[in-house]
Each structure stands twice: as C-alpha cells, then as structure tokens.
Coordinates of C-alpha atoms and ligand atoms in Angstrom, one line a residue:
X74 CA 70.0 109.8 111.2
X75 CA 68.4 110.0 107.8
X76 CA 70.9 109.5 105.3
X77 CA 72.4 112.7 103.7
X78 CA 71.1 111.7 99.8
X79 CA 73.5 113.4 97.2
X80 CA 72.5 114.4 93.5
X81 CA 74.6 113.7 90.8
X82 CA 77.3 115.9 90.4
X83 CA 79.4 114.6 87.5
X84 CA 79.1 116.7 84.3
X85 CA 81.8 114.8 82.4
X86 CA 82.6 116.1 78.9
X87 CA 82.7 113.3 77.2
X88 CA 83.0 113.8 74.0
X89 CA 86.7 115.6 74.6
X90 CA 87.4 112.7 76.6
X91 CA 87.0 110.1 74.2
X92 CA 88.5 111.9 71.6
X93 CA 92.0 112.2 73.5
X94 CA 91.7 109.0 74.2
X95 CA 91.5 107.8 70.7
X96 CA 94.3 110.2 70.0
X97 CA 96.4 108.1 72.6
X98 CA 95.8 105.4 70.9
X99 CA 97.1 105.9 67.7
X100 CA 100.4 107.0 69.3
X101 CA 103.4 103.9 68.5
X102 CA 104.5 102.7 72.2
X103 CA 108.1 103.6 71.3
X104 CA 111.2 103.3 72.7
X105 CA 110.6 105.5 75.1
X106 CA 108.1 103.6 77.2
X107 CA 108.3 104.5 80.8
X108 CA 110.7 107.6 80.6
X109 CA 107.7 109.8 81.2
X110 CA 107.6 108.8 84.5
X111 CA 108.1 110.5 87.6
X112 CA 109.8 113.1 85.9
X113 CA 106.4 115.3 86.7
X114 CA 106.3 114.3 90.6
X115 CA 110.5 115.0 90.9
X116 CA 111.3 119.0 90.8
X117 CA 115.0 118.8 89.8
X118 CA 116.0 122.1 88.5
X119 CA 115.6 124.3 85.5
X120 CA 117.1 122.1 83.2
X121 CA 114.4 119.9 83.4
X122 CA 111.2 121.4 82.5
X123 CA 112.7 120.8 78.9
X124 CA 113.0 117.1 79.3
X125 CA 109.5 117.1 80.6
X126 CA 108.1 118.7 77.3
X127 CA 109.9 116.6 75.2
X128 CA 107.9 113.4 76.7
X129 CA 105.8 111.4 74.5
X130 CA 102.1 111.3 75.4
X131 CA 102.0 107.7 76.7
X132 CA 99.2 105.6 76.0
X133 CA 97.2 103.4 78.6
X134 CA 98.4 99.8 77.3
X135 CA 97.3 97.2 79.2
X136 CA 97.4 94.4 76.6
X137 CA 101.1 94.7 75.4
X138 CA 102.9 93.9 78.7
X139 CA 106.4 94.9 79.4
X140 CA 108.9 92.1 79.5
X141 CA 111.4 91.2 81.4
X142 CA 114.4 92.6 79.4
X143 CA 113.6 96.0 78.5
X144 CA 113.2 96.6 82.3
X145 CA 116.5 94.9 82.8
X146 CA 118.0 96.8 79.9
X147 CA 116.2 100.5 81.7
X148 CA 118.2 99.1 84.6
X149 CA 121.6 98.8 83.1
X150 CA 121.4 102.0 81.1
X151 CA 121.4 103.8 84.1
X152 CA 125.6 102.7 84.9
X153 CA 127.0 105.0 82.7
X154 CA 125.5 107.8 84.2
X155 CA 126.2 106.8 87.6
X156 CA 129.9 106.3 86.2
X157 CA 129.5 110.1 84.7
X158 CA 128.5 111.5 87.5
X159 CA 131.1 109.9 90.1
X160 CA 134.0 110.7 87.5
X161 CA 132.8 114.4 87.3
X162 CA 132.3 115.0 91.5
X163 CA 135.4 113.6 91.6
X164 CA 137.5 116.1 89.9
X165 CA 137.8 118.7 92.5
X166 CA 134.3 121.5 92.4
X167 CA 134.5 124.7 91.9
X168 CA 133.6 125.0 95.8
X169 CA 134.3 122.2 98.8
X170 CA 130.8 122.5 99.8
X171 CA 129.3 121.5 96.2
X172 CA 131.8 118.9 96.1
X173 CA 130.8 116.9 99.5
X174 CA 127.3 117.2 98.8
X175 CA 127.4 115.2 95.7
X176 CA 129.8 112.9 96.9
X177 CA 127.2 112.2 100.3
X178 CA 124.3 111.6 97.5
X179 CA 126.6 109.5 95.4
X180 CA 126.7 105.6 97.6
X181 CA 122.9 106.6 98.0
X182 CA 121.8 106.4 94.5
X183 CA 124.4 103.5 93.3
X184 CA 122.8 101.6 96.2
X185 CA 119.6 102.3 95.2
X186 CA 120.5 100.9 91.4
X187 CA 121.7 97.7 93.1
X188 CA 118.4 97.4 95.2
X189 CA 116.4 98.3 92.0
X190 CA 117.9 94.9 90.5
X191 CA 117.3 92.8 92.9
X192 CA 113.2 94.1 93.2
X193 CA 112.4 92.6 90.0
X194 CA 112.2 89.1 91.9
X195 CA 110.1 90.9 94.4
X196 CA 107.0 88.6 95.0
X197 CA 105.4 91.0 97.5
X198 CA 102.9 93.4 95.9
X199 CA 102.5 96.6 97.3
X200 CA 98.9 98.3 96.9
X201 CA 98.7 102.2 98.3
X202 CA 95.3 103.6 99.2
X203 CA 95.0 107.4 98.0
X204 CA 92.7 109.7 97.2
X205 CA 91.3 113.4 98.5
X206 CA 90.2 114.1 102.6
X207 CA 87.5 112.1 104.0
X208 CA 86.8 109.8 101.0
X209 CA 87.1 106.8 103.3
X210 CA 90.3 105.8 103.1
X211 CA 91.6 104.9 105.8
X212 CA 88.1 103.0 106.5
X213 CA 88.6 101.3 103.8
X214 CA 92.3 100.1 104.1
X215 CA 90.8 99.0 107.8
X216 CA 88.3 96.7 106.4
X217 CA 90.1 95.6 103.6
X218 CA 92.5 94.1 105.8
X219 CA 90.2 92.7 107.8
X220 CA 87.8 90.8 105.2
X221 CA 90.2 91.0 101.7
X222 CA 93.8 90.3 103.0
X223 CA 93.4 86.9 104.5
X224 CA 91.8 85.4 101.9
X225 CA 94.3 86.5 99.1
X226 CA 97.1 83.8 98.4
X227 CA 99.8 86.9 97.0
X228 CA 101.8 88.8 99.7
X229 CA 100.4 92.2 99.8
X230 CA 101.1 95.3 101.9
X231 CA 98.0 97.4 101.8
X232 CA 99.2 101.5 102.7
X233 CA 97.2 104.3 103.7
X234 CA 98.4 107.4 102.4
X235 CA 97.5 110.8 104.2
X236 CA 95.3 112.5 102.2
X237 CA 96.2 113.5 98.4
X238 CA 94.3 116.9 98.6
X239 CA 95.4 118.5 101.9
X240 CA 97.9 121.2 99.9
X241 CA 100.5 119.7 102.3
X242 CA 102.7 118.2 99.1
X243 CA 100.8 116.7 96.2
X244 CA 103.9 115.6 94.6
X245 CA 105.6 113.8 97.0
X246 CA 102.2 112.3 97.1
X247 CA 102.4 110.9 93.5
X248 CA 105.4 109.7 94.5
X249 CA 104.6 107.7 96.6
X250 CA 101.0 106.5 94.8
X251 CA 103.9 105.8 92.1
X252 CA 106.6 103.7 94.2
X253 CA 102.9 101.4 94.6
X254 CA 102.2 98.7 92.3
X255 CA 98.9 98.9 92.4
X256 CA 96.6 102.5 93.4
X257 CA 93.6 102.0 94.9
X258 CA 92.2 105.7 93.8
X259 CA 89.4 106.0 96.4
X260 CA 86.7 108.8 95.2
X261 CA 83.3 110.1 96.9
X262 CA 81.7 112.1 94.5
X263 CA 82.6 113.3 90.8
X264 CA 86.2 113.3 89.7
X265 CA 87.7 117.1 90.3
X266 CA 90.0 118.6 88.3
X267 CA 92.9 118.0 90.9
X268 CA 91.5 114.1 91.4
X269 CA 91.6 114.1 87.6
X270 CA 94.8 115.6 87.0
X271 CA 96.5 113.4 89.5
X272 CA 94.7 110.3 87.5
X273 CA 96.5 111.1 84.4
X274 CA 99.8 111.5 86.0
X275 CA 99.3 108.1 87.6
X276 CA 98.2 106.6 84.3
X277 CA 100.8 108.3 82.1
X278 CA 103.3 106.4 84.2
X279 CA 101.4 103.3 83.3
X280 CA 100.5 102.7 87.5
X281 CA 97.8 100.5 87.5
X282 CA 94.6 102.3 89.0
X283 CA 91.5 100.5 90.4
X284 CA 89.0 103.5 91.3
X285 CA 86.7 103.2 94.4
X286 CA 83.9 105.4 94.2
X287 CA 83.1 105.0 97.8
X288 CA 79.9 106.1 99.9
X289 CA 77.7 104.7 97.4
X290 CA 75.0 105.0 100.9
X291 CA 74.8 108.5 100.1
X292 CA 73.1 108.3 96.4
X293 CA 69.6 107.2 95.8
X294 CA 69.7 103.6 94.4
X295 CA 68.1 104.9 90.9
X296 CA 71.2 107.5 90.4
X297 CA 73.8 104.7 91.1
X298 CA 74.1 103.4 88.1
X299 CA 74.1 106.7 86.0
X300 CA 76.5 108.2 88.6
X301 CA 79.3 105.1 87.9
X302 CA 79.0 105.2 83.9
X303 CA 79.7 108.7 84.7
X304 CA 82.9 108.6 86.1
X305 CA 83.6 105.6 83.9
X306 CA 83.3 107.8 81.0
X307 CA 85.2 110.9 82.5
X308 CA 88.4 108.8 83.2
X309 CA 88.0 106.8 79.7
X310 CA 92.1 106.8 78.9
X311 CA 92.6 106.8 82.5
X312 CA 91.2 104.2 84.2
X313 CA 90.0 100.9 82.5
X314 CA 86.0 101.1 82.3
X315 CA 86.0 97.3 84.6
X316 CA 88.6 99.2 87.1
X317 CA 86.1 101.6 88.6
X318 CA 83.7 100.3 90.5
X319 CA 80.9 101.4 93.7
X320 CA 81.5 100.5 96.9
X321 CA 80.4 101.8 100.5
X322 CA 83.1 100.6 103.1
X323 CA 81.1 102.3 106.3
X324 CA 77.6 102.9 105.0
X325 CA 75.7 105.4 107.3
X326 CA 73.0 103.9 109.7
X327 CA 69.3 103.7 108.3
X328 CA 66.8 105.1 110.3
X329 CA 63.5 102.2 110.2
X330 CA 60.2 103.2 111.2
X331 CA 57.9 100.4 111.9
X332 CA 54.0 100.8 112.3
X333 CA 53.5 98.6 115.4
X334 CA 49.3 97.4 116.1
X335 CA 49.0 100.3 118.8
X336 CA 49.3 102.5 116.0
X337 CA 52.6 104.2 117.0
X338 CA 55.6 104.2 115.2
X339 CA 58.5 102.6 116.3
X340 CA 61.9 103.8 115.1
X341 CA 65.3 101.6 114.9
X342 CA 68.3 102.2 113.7
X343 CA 69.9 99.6 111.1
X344 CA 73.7 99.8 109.9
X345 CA 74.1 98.5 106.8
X346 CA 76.7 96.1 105.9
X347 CA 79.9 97.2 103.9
X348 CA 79.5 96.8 100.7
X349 CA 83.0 96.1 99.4
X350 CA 82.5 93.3 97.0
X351 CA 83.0 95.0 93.8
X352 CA 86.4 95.9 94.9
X353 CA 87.5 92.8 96.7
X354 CA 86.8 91.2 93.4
X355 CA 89.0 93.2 91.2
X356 CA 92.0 92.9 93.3
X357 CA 92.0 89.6 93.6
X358 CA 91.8 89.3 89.8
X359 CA 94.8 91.8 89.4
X360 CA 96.7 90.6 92.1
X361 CA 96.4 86.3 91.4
X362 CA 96.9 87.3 87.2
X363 CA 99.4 90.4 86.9
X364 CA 101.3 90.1 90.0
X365 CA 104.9 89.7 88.3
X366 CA 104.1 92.7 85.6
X367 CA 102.7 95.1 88.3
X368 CA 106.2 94.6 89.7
X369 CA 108.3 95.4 86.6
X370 CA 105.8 98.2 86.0
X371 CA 106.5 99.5 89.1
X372 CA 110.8 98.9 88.6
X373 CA 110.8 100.3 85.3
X374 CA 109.0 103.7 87.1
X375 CA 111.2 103.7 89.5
X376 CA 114.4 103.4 87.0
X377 CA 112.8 106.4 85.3
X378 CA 113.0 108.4 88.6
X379 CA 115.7 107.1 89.7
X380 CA 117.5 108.4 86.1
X381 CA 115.5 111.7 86.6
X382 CA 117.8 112.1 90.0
X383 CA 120.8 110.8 88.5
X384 CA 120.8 113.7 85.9
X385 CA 119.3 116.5 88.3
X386 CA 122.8 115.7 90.0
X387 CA 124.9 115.4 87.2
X388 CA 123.5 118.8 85.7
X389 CA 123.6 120.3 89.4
X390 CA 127.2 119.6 89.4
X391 CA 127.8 120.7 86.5
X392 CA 125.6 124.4 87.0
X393 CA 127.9 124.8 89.9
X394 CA 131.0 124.9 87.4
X395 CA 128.9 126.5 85.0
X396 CA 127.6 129.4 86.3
X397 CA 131.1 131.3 87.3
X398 CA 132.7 130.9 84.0
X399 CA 128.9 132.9 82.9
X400 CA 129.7 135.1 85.3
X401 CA 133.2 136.1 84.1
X402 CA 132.3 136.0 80.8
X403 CA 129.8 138.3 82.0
X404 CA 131.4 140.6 83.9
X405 CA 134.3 140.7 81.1
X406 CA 132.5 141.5 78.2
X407 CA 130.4 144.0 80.6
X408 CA 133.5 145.8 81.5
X409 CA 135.0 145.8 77.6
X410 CA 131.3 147.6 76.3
X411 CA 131.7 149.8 79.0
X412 CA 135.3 151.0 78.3
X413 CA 134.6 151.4 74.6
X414 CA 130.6 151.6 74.1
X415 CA 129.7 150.6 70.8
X416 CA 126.6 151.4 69.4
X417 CA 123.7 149.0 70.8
X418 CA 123.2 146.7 68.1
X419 CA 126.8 146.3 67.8
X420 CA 127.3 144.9 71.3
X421 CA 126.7 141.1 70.2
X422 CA 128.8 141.3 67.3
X423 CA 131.9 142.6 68.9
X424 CA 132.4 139.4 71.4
X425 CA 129.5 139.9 74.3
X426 CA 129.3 136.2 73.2
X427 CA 132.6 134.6 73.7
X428 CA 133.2 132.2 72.0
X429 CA 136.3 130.6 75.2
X430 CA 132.6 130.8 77.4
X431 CA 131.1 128.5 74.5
X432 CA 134.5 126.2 74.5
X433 CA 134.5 126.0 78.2
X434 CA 130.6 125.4 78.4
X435 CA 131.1 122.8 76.5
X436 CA 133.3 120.9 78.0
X437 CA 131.6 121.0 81.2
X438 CA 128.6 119.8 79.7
X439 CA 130.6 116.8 77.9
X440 CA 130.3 118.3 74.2
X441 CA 133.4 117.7 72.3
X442 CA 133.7 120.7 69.6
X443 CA 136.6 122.5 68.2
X444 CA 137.2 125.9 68.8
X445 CA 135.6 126.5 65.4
X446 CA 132.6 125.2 66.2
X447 CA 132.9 127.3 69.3
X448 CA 132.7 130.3 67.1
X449 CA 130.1 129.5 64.9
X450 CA 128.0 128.8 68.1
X451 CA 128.6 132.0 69.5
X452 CA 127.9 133.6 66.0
X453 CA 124.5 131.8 65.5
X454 CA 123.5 132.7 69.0
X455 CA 124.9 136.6 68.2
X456 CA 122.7 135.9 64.9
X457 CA 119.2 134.7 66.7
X458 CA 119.8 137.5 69.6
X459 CA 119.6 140.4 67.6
X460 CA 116.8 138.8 65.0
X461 CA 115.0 138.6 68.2
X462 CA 115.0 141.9 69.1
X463 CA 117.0 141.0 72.6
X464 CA 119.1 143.7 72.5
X465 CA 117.1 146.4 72.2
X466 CA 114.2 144.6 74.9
X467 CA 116.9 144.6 77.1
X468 CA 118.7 148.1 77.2
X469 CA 115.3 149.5 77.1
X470 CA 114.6 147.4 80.3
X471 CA 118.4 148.3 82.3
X472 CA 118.2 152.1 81.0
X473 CA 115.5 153.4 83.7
X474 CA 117.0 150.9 86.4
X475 CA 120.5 152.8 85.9
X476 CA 119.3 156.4 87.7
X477 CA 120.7 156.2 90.9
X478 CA 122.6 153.4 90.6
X479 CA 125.7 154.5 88.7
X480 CA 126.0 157.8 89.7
X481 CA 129.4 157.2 91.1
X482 CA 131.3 156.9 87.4
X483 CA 130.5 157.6 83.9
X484 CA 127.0 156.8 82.8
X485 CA 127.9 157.0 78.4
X486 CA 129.3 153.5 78.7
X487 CA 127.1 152.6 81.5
X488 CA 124.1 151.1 79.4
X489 CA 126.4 149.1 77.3
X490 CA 128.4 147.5 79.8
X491 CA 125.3 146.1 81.6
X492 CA 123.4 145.1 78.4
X493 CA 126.6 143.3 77.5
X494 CA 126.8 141.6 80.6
X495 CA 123.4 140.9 80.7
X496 CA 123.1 139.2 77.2
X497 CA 126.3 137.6 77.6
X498 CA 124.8 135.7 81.0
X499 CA 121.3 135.3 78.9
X500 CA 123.9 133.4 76.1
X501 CA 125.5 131.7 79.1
X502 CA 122.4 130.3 80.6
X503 CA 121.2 129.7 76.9
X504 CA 123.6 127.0 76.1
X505 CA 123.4 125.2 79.5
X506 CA 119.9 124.9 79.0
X507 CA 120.7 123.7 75.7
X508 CA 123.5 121.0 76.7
X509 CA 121.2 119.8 79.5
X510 CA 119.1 118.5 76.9
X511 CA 121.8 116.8 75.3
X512 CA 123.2 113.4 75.9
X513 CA 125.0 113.7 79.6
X514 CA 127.9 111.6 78.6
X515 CA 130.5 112.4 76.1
X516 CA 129.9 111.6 72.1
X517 CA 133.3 110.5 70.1
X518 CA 135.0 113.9 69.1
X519 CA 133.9 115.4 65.5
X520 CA 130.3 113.9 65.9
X521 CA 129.0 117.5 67.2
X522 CA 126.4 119.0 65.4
X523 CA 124.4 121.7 67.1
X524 CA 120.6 121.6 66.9
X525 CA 119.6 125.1 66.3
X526 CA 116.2 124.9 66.5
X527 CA 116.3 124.0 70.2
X528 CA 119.5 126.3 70.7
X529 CA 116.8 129.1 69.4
X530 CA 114.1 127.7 72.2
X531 CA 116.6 127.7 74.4
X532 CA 117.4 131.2 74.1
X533 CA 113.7 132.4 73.7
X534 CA 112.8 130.4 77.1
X535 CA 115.7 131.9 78.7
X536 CA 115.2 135.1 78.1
X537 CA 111.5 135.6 79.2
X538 CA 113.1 133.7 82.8
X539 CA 115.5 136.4 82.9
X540 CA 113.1 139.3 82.2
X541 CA 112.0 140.0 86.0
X542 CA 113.2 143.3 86.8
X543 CA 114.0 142.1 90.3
X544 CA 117.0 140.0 88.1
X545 CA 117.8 143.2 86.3
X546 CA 117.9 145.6 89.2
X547 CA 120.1 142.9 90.9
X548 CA 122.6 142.9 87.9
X549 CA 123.0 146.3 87.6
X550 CA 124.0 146.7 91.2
X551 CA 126.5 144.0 90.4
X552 CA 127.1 146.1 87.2
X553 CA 127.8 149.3 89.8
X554 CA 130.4 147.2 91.5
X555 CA 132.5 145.6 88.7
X556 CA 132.3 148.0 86.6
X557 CA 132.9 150.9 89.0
X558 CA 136.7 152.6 89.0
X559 CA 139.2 150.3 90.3
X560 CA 139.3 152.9 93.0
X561 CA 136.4 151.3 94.7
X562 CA 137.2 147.5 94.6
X563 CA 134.0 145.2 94.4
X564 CA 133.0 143.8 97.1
X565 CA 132.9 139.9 97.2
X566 CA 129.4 138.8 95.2
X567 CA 128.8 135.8 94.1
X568 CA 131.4 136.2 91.0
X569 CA 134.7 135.2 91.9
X570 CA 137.5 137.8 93.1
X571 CA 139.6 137.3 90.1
X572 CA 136.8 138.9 87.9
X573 CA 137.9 142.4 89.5
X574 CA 138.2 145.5 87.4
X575 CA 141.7 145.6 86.7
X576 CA 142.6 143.0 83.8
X577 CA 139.0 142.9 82.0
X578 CA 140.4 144.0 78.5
X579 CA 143.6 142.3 78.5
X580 CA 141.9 139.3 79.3
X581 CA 139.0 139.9 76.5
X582 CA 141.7 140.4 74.1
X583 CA 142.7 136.8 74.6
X584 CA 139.1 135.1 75.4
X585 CA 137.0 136.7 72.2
X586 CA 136.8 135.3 69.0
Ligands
GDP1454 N1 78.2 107.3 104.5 C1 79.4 106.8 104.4 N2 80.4 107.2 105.1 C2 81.6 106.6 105.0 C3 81.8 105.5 104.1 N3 83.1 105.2 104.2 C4 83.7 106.0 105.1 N4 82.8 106.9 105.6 C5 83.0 107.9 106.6 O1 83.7 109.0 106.0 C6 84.5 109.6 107.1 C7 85.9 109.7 106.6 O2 86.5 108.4 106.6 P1 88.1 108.2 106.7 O3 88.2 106.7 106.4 O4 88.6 108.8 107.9 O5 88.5 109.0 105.4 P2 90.0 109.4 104.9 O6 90.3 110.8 105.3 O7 90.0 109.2 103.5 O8 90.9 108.4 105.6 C8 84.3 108.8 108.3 O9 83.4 109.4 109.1 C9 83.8 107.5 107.8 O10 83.0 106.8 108.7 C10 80.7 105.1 103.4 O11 80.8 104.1 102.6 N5 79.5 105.7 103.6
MG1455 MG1 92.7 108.7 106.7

C-alpha cells in the first residue's frame, strides 16, 4: 500500500490570530477567574444567555497559577446558594410536581459540593483523549497505555472519549473534555472551524490542552515541519506553541521495492514504528511538574458549573412562581383595555404595567423594594416601551391575527385587550430576565437601585424572543378565551382558573398603580 501523501491544508490567518491574542493579554486576570467556565457547555435556560455575555474574555495564563485559597474560597461561595435554593423549594411551589423535582435534585448537588471539597487532595490525574472521527484516538489512548503509562510515577486514568464531531452532542462532549485535567486534543489535518471553536472553549476555561497532530505518515517529510508551525500559529492564544506537537501512533505500512541481482524487483512491506515520542515527553513534563494545579484547575471548573446548575435551579424555581403571576397580570390588564379601549399609545400608561406584578416579581426574585420603587419601575419600563416603538410593533403584529379569531364578541376593544396583555407579559418576562441577572440572594432592604441600562436590554432582548407570530397567534387564542363573555367560560390553559373573566376590573382597581 503506498502511503496516501496529503498536501498542506492549513491556511491559518495569522495575523487575526496573533492580534486577539495580544488583545487577551492585556486583559487584568480579575476576580472573575474561572466563572467563564462551563457556563457555554451547560444549557440552563433563558436566563442564562445573559450571564454568558457578561463573561470576561479570559486569558490563557499559564505563569500565574491559581492557589489553593481562591479555589477553596469558589468552593465556599457556592453554600449560600445551596442554602437559597433549599429555603426557596421548601416553601410550598406553585405546583406539587415543580416542587418534587427540585427537592429530588437538591441532596444531588449539596453532595456534589461536599465531593468537590474533598477533590482538591485528589492525587490522581485524569487525562481525556478527544478530538474529531478517525483522528486516532482510540489508537492512541491504546498505545499510550501500553508504552507511556507504566513508566509514569503520577496516577493517571487515560479516557477515550467517542468522537467530538459525530453531531451526537458536542456539549456534553466539552463537558466532559472539561471534567479532565488534562486534554489530549488529537488532530489529523488542519484545525477546522468546529476543532477550533471547541479549542477556545477548552482554553477559555483555562483546561490544559496538549494537541496531537497525529498521522504525521501521511505528509511528505519536507511539509512536516511547515504543516506543525502552522497549526502552532493558528491556535497561538489557544494552545501553548511547546504543547502541540507531531506524532503518528499507527503509521501506515511502507511498501519497499528492492532490486535483487536477477534484475527483478522484490517488494516487502515494512510498518513503521509509532512515533509517539514528542507526546510521551510532554506529558510526562506536565504531569511530574503541574500535577497539584491541573487538579485545582480542574475543581475551580467544576465549581463554576457546578454554580451554573445551582442557579439554573434556583431561577427555574423561581420562573415556575414567576410566570402565573405574568400571566394574571396579563390576562388582567388584557381584560381592563378591552372593557374600556384606550387609545393605543395610552395602553402602557394606564397600568398594562402593574406595578403589584413589579412588587410581586420582586420578591420572588429576592429584590427588596418598596412599593414606590415598584412604581417607578413600572413607569421607566412604561417609559422605554413606548420610546421603543413596542406598542405600535405590536398591535400592528396581533391586528391581522384577530380575523377569525374573535369573531364571537366585540372586536373595538379586541386589539387593545391583547396588546395589553401582550406587553404586559413582554414587561413580565422583561424583569425576570432582568432579576436573573441580579444577585440570587437577598441584599439588606433600601440598598435597591435598579440598573436601567440592562432593565432596557432586557426589554429589547425580550421583545424580539417574543416576536414569533406562532407566540402571538397562540396569545390571541388565549386572548379569545379570557376575554370572551363570561357566557363562555375559559377553558383551563395554562393560566390559573382564578384569572376567569368575572372579577378582572375589580381586581385591577386594586393591583394598578
Ligand atoms: N496512517 C495512519 N493511520 C493512523 C494513525 N493513527 C491511527 N490511524 C488509523 O486511523 C484509523 C482511525 O483510528 P481510531 O483510533 O479508530 O480513530 P478514532 O475514531 O479517533 O478513535 C484507524 O484505521 C487507525 O489505524 C497514524 O498515525 N497514521
Ligand atoms: Mg475511537
């Protein structure tokens, strides 16, 4: 078999590269080392896309390690929350069924704080194999354990992940390249986009990456070299430039052709020996020198995830108590508009935004304000709405969805009670989002102060989620429910029963401000 001989494939764009890379660097480390983390491999909900933009860039630091107390101190932070969230699931749920889930997932997560503490001792490194189909990896992991292992004084456990590329589930992937204290990023060609992408997420969570650019048997020996500084200089800010090296951990068999005396010419077949040594000796150096901060890289990570899940389940509870006092505001200032229509641009100023939703909001989410403050909230959102233009995007979008729907009572106040309904949930969703983003346990009272430039974001972001007609078409046939006659009474949706048609203006009366 005559060796399949690639040409160099990598086209790195180097200058880019090297320039965000320098940018990196003249980021401060922060306080906020780590919290990047798995935040990007963890889907948790809306809420958290918003944490997720808020992280700092995080620089590839290999020369200020972390110490012992700052991981320790990551570690401790995380009790309060725990404490938060097992004081809020236990106050009874909204519904049963919310309320047993998070009390199943409770033990789970405090037991997995108390194992946390006990893995910074941990004196077995664990290094995972990963990379796309077919690289080699699981060669590679074979002979590895075969000619590396035994001659290494640390405790390792060397895993071979499935493959990174097979679309099965990238993330959970990262995961678990990020639950590893050391990645060995196998690689057979150039660095694709995916490959690179998934580089950065490893390296943005500072996991310590040693790339193997495998199948070296496959390039002609003058394009080697060029081919490695190649990659070295596409992962610069990625990858250390001594952490990628060439190796070939099965190298195809050579097909020899000997002229023998007779003339004829004899052909053999020769397999090369692995060539693994560029590899073998970068472990050993990371694993005899930075065993002990590999492992409180690796807890420090996992604290960061570990938080991530803590408040997915905090702010999961507390959407589930959430979301039907929305819907009552909803549905309340829905059926107020639609008694007495006001002109359009009227509808946030008389009360679609009320201000006992803001109050109660808030004390779901933890923010001690007075019902003051609840108003001016509801004001300043009223305020940003309209200088938005919301109101009018939004009955222009429910008008045409009405025909047909509402044909069953009067249409004039028809248009008004859904665009009040619908901007009312739109403020609703608005300030979750918002006090997601705020700190998940309680300040003192008197120390609120809204942020209104990411109340604004808030509302802009939530908006343009809400915009799908499929939403819309779905509210008004809510709409034609609970706002139709109390002749025919709503049938149980998702809003609660109480939320029927016959007190909505009595109970306005008393929740508006
Ligand atoms: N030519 C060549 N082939 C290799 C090398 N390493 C592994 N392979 C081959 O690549 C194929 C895929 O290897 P495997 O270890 O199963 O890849 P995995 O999917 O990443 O686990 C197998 O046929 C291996 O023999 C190498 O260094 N050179
Ligand atoms: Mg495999």
């Amino acid at each position: 078999m005559v060796p399949k001989i690639r040409r160099p494939l990598v086209v790195a764009s180097v200058g880019l590269t090297a320039s965000a890379w320098l940018l990196q660097l003249g980021h401060p480390t922060g306080a906020h080392w780590g919290e990047t983390v798995v935040l990007g491999a963890i889907a948790l909900g809306v809420g958290l896309w918003w944490f997720r933009q808020q992280q700092p860039t995080a620089k590839l630091d290999t020369t200020a390690p972390l110490d012992r107390s700052t991981v320790e101190q990551a570690l401790k932070a995380l009790e309060p929350l725990l404490d938060q969230l097992e004081q809020e699931s236990a106050t009874p749920a909204s519904s049963p069924t919310n309320s047993s889930l998070t009390r199943s997932l409770q033990p789970s997560l405090r037991d997995r704080l108390t194992l946390l503490k006990t893995e910074l001792d941990r004196n077995h490194l664990n290094v995972a194999i990963v990379g796309g189909k077919s690289v080699g990896k699981t060669t590679l992991a074979q002979r590895l354990t075969a000619d590396w292992l035994p001659s290494t004084t640390q405790a390792v456990t060397l895993t071979d992940t499935p493959a990174l590329f097979d679309e099965l589930d990238t993330a959970s992937e990262i995961a678990l390249a990020a639950a590893a204290d050391l990645v060995v990023f196998v690689t057979a060609g150039d660095i694709t986009d995916s490959e690179f992408q998934i580089l950065k997420d490893l390296s943005r969570q500072q996991q310590r990456i040693v790339l193997a650019f495998n199948k070296q048997d496959q390039y002609l020996p003058g394009d080697r070299p060029l081919l490695l500084q190649q990659i070295r200089e596409r992962l610069l800010g990625q990858v250390l430039v001594q952490e990628v090296v060439a190796i070939a951990a099965a190298p195809a068999p050579l097909k020899v052709r000997q002229h023998q005396p007779d003339g004829t010419i004899l052909e053999t077949m020769e397999q090369p020996a692995p060539d693994l040594s560029a590899l073998t000796e970068r472990l050993t150096g990371i694993v005899s020198v930075a065993g002990p901060q590999l492992v409180l890289n690796t807890t420090l990570r996992r604290a960061a995830a570990l938080k991530a899940e803590i408040l997915g389940a905090l702010n999961k509870l507390r959407r589930d108590r959430a979301m039907p006092m929305i819907e009552q505001a909803q549905w309340l200032a829905g059926a107020a508009a639609f008694a007495t229509p006001v002109p359009s641009l009227d509808l946030l100023t008389t009360g679609a935004i009320n201000a006992q939703m803001v109050m109660d909001l808030g004390t779901v989410y933890q923010q001690a304000f007075s019902m003051e403050q609840a108003k001016a909230i509801a004001t300043t959102m009223a305020e940003t709405m309209v200088k938005l233009g919301l109101v009018e995007v939004s009955t222009q979008a429910i008008a045409p969805l009405l025909k047909g729907h509402l044909a069953t009572f009067a249409v004039g106040g028809a248009l008004q009670g859904v665009s009040a309904a619908y901007l009312t949930r739109v403020a609703g969703l608005s300030l979750v989002t918002y006090f997601e983003e705020q700190s998940p346990t309680a300040a003192p009272a008197g120390e609120f102060a809204l942020k209104r430039d990411r109340l604004i974001q808030a509302i802009k972001a939530v908006f343009q989620d809400n915009q799908r007609t499929d939403f819309l078409k779905t509210l008004v046939q809510q709409a034609a429910k609970q706002l139709a006659p109390a002749t025919t009474p709503p049938v149980s949706l998702s809003t609660p029963p109480n939320v029927a048609t016959a007190e909505p203006l009595s109970s306005l009366a008393q929740g508006s401000g």
